[in-house]
Short mmCIF file of N, CA and C in Angstrom, two decimals:
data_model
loop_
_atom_site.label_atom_id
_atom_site.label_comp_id
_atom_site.label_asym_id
_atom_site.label_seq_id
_atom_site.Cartn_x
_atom_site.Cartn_y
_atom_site.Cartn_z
N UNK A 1 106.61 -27.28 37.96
CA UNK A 1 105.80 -27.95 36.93
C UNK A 1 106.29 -27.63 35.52
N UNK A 2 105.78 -28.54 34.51
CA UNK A 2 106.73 -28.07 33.25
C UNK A 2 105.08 -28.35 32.49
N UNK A 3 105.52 -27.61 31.00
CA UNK A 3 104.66 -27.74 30.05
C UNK A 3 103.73 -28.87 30.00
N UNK A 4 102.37 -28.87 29.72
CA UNK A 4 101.63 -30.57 29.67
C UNK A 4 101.35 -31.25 31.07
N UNK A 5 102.14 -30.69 31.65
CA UNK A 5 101.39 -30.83 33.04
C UNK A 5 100.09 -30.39 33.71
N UNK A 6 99.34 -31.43 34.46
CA UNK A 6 98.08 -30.72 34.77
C UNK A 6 98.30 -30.83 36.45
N UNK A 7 97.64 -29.53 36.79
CA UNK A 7 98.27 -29.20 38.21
C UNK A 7 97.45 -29.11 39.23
N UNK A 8 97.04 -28.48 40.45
CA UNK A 8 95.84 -28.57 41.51
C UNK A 8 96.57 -26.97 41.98
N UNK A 9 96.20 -26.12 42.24
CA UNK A 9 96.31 -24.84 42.56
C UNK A 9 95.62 -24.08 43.78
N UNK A 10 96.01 -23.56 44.77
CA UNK A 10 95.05 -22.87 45.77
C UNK A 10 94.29 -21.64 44.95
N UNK A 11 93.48 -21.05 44.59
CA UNK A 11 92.95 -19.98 43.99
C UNK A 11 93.20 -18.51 43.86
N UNK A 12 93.93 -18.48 42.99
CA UNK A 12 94.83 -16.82 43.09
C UNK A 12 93.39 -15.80 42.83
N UNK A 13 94.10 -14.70 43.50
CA UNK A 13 92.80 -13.79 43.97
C UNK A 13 91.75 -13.79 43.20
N UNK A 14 91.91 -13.27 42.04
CA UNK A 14 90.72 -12.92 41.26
C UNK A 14 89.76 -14.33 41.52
N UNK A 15 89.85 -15.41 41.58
CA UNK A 15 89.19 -16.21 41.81
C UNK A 15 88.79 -16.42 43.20
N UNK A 16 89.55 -16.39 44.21
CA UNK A 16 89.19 -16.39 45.50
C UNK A 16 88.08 -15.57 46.33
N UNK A 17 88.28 -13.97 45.81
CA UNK A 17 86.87 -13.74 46.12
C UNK A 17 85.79 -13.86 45.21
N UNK A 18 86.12 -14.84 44.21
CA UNK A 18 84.77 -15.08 43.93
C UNK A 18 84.26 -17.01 44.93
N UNK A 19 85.17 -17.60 44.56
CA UNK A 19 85.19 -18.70 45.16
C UNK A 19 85.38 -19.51 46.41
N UNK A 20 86.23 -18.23 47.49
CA UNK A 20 86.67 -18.13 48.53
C UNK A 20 88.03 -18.74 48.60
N UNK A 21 89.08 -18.48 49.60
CA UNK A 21 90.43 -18.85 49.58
C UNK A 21 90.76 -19.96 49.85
N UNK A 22 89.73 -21.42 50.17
CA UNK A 22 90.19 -22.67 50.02
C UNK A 22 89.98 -23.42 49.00
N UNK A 23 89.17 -22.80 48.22
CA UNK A 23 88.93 -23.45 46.67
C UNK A 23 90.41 -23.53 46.15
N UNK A 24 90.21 -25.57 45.42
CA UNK A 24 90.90 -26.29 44.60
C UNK A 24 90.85 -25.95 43.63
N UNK A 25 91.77 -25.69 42.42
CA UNK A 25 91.33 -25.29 40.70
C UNK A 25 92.57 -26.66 40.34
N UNK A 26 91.78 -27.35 38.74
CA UNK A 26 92.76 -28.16 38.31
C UNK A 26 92.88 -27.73 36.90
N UNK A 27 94.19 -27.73 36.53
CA UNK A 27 94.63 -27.01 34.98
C UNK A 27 95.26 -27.46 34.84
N UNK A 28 95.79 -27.31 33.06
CA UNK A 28 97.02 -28.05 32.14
C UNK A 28 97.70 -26.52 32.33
N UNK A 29 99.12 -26.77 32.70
CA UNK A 29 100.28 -26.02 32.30
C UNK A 29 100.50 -26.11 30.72
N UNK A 30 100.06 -24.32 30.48
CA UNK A 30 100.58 -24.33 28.68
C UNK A 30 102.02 -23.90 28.65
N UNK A 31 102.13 -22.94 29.80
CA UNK A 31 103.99 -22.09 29.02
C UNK A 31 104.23 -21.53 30.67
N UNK A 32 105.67 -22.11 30.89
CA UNK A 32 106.47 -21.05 32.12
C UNK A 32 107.50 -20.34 32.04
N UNK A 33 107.68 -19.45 33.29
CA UNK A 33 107.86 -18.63 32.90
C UNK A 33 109.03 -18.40 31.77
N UNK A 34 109.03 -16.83 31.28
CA UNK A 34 109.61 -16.52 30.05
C UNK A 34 109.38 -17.30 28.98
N UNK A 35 108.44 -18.18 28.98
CA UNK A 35 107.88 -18.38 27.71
C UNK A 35 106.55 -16.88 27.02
N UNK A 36 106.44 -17.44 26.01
CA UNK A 36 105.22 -16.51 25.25
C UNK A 36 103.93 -17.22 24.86
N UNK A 37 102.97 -16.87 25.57
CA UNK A 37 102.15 -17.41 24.88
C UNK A 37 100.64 -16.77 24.12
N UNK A 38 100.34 -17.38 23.41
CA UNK A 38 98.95 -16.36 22.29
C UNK A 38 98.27 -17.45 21.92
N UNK A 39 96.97 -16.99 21.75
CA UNK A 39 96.12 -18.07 21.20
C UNK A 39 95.08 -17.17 20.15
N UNK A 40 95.48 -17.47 19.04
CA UNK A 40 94.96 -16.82 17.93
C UNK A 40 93.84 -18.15 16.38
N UNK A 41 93.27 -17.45 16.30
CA UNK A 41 92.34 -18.15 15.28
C UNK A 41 92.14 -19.64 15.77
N UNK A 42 91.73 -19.89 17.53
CA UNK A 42 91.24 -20.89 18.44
C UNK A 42 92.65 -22.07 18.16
N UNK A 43 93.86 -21.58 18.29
CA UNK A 43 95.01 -22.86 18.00
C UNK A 43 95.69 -21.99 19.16
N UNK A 44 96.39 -22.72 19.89
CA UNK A 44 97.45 -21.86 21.57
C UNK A 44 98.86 -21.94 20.71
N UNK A 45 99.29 -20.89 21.08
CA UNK A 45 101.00 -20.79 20.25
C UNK A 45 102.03 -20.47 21.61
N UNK A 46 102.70 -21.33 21.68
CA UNK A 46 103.86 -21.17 23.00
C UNK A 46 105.08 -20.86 22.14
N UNK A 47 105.79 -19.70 22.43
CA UNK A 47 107.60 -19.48 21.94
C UNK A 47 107.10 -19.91 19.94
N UNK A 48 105.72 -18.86 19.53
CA UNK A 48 105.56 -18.91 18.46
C UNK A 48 105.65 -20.26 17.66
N UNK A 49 104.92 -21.27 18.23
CA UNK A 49 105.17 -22.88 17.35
C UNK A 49 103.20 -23.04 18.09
N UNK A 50 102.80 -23.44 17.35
CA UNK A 50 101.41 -24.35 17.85
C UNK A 50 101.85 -25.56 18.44
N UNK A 51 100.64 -25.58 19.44
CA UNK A 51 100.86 -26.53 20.38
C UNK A 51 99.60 -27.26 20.09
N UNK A 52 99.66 -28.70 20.29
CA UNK A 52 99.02 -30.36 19.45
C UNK A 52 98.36 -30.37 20.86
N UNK A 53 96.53 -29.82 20.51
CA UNK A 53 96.26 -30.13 21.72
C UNK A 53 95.41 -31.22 21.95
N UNK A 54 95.81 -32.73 21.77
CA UNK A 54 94.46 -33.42 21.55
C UNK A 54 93.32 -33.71 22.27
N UNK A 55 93.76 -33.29 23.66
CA UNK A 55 93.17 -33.31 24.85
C UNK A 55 91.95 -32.57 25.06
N UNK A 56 92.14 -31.72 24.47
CA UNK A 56 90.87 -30.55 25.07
C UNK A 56 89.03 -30.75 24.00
N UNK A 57 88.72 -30.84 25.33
CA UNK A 57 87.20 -30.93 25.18
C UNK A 57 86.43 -29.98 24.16
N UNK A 58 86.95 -28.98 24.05
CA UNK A 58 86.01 -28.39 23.08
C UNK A 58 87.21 -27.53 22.44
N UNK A 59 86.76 -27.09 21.15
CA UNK A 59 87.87 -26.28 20.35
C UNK A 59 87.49 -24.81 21.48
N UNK A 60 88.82 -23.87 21.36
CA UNK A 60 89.12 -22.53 21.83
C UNK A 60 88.34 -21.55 20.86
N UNK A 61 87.49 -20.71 21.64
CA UNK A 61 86.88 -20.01 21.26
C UNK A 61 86.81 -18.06 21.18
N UNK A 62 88.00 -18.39 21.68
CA UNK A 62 88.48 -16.69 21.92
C UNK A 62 89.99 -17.03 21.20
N UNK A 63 90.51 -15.13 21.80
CA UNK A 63 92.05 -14.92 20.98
C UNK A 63 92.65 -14.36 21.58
N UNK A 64 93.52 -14.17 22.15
CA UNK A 64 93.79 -13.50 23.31
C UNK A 64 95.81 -13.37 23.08
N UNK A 65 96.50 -11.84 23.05
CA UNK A 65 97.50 -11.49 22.59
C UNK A 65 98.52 -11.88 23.20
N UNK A 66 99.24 -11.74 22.37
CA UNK A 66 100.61 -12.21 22.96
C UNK A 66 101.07 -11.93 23.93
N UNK A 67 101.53 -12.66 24.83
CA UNK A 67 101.67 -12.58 26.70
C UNK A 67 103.30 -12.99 26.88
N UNK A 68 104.22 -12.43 27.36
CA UNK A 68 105.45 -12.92 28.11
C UNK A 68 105.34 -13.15 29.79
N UNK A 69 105.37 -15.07 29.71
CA UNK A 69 105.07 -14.96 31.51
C UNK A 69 105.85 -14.82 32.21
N UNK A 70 105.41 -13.76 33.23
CA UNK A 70 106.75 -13.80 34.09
C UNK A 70 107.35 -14.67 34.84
N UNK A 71 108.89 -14.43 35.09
CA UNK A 71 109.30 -15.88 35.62
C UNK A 71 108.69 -16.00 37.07
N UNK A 72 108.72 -16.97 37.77
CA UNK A 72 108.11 -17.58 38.72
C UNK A 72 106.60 -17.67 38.60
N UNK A 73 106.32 -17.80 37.45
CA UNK A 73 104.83 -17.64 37.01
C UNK A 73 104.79 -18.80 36.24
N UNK A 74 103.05 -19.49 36.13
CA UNK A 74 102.86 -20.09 34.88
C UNK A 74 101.42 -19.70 34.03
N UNK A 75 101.35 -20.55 32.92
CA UNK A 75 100.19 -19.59 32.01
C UNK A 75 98.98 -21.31 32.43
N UNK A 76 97.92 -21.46 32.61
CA UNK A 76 97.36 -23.04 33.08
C UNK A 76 96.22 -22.34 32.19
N UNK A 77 95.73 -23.28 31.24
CA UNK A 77 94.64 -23.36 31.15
C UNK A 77 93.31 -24.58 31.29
N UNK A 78 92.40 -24.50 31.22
CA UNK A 78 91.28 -25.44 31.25
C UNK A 78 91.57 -26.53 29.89
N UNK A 79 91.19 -28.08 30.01
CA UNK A 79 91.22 -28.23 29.05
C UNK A 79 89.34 -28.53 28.31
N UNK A 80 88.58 -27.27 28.92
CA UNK A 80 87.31 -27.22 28.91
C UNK A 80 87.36 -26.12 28.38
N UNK A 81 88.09 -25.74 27.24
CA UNK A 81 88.22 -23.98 26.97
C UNK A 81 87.19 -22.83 26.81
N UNK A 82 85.88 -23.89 26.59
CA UNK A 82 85.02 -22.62 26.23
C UNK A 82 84.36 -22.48 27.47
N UNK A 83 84.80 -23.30 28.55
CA UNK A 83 83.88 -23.00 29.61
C UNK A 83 84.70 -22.64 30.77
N UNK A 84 86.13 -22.44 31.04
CA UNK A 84 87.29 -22.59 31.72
C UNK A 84 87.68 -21.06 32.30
N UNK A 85 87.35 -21.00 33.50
CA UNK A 85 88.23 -19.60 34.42
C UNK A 85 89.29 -20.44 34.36
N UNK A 86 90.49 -19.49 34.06
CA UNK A 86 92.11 -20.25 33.70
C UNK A 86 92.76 -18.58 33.52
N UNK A 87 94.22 -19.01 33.25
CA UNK A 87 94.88 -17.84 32.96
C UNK A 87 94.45 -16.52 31.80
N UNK A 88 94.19 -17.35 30.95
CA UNK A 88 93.22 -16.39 29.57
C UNK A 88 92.39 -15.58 30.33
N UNK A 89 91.83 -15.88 31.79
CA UNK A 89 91.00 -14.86 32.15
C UNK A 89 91.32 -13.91 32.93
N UNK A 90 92.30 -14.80 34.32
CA UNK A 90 92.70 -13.57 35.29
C UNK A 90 94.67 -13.60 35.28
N UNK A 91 95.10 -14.11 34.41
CA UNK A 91 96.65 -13.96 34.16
C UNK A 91 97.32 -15.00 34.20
N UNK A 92 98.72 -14.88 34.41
CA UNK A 92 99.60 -15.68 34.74
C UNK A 92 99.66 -16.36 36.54
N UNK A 93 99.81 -17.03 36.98
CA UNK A 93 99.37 -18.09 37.64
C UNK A 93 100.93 -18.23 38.64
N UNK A 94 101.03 -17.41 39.90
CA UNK A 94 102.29 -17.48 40.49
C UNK A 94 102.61 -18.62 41.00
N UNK A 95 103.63 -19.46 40.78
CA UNK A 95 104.29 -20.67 41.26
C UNK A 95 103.73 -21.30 42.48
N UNK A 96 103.95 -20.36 43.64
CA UNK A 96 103.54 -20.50 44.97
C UNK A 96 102.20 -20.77 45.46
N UNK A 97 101.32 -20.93 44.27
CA UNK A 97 99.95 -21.48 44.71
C UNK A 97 99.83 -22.82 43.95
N UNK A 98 100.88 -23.33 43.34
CA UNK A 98 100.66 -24.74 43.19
C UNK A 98 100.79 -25.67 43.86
N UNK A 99 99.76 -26.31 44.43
CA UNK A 99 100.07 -27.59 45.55
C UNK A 99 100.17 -28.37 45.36
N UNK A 100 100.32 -29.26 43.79
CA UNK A 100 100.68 -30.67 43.18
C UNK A 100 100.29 -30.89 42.35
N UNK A 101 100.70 -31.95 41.69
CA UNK A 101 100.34 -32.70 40.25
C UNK A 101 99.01 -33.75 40.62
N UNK A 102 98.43 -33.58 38.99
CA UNK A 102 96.82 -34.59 39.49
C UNK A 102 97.52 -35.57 38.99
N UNK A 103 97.15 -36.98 39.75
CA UNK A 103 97.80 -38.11 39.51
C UNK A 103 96.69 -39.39 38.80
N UNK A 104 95.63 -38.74 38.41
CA UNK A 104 94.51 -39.29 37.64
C UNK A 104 93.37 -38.48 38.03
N UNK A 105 92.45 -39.01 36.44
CA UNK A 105 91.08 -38.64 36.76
C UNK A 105 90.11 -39.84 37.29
N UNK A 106 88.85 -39.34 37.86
CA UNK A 106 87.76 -40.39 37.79
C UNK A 106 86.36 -40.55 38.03
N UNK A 107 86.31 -39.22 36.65
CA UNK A 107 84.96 -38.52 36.44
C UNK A 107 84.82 -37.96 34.82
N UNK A 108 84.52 -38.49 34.03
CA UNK A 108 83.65 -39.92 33.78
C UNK A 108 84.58 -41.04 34.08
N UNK A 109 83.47 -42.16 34.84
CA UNK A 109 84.08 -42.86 34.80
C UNK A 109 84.90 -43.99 33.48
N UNK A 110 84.12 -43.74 32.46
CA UNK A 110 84.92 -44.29 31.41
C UNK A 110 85.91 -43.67 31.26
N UNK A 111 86.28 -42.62 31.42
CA UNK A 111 87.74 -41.86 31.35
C UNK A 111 88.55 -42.12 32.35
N UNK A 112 88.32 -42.60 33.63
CA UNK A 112 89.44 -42.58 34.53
C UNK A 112 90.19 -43.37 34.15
N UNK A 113 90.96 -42.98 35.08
CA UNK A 113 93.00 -43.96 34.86
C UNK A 113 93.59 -43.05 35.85
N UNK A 114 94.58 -43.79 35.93
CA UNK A 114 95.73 -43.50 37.06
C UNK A 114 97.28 -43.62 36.37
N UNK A 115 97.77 -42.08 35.49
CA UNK A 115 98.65 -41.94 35.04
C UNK A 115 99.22 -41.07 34.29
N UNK A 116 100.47 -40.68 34.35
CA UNK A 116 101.15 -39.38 33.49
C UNK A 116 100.26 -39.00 32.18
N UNK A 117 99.92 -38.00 32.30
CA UNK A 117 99.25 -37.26 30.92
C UNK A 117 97.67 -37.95 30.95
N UNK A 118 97.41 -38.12 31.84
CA UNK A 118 95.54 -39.04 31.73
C UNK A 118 95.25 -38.18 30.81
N UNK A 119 94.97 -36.92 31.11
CA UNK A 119 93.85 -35.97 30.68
C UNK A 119 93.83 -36.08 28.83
N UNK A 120 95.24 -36.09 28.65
CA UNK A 120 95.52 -36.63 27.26
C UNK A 120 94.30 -38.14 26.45
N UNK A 121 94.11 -38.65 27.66
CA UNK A 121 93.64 -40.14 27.19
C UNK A 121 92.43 -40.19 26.78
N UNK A 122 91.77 -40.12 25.25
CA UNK A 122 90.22 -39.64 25.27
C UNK A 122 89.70 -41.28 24.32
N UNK A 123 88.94 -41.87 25.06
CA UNK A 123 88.88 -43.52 24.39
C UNK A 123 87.67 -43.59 25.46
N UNK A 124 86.56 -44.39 24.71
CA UNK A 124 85.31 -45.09 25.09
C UNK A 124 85.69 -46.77 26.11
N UNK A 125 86.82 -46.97 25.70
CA UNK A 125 86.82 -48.13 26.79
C UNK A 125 87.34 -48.08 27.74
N UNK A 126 87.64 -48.77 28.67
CA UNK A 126 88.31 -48.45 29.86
C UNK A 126 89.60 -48.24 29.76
N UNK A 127 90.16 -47.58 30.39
CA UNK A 127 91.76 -47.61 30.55
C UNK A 127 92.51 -48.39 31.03
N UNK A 128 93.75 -48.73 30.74
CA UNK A 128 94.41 -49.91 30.80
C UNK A 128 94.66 -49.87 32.45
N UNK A 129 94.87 -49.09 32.91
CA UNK A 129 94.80 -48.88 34.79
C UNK A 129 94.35 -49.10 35.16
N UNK A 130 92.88 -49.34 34.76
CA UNK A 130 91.80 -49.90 35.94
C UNK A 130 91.27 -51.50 35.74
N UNK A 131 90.92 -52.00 36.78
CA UNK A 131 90.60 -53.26 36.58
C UNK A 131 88.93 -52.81 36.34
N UNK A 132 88.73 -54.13 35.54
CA UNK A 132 87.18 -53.70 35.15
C UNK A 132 85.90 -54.63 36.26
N UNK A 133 86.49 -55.68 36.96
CA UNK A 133 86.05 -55.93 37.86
C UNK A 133 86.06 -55.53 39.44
N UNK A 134 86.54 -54.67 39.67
CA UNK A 134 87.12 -53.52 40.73
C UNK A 134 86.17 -52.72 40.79
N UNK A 135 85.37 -52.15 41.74
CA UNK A 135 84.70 -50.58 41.60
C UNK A 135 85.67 -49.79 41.87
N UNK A 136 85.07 -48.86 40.87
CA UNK A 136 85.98 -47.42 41.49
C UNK A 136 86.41 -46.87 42.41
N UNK A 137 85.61 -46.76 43.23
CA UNK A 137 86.04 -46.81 44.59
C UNK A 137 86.55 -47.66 45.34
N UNK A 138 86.81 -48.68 45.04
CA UNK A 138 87.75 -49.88 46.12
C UNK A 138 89.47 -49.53 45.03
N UNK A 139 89.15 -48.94 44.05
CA UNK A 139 90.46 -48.80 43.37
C UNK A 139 90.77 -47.47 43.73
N UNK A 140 89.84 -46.69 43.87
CA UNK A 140 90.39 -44.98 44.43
C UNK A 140 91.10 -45.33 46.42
N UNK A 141 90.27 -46.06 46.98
CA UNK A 141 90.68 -46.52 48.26
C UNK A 141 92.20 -46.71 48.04
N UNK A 142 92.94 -47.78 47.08
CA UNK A 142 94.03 -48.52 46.78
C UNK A 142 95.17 -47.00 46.49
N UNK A 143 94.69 -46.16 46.06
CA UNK A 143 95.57 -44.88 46.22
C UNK A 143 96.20 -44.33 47.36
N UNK A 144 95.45 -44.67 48.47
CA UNK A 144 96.24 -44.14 49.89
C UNK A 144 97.37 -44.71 50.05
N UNK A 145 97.74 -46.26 49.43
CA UNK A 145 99.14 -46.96 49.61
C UNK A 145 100.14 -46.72 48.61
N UNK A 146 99.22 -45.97 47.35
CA UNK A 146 100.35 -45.33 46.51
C UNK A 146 101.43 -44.91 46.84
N UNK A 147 102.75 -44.80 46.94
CA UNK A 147 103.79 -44.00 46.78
C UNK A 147 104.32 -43.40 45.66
N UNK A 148 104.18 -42.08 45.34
CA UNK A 148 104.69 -41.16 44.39
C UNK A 148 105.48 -40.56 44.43
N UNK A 149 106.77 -41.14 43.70
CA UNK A 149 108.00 -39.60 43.64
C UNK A 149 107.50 -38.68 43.97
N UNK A 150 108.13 -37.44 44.29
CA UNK A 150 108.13 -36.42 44.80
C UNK A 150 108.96 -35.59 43.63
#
């Protein structure tokens, strides 16, 4: 996975016994490994540059020091920050529990869409992906025939 990516994860420990070991978690990839990352005065700084987050639901409310991730690791956070178990809480995030990329949202439904960077997409009307005479669900159905690179 690379930066800006939002991912689906099996639950690395600290979360697992709280959540148990088949719990799904979904996060934005901020920094991998051997990157740096810090989030100071509520702005995220990757390899010391701020990162443009327009996506996230609520401004960052903590500060948390400068971190080097280790390689085969990534840093994921919520883009729900003030309310988000994510790396800021229990670490860096080992490779091997990522099980794929989210390939849309569709919850709210005024927010869904089906496409690279959704989570990015914050607009009161519908998204250009969905038909507006379609229910959601006869269009979430239409996903099983999807084919997605790999």
């Amino acid at each position: 996975p690379e930066r800006g990516e939002v991912v689906c994860f099996r639950a690395p420990p600290p979360l697992s016994r709280e959540y148990g070991e088949k719990a799904c978690f979904v996060k934005r990839v901020v920094a991998v490994g051997g990157d740096t990352v810090q989030v100071r005065r509520g702005a995220l700084y990757v390899n010391g540059a701020r990162v443009r987050e327009e996506y996230l639901r609520s401004p960052t409310s903590y500060a948390m020091p400068r971190l080097v991730v280790p390689q085969g690791h990534l840093f994921v956070l919520g883009d729900n920050r003030a309310d988000s178990r994510d790396s800021h809480f229990w670490g860096p995030l080992q490779s091997s529990y990522v099980l794929g990329r989210a390939i849309g949202t569709y919850w709210p439904p005024r927010r869904a869409c089906l496409a690279a960077g959704y989570a990015a997409q914050r607009t009161d009307r519908p998204p250009p992906l969905l038909h507006p005479r379609l229910s959601l669900p006869r269009q979430l159905r239409s996903l099983r025939r999807l084919r997605l690179p790999s």
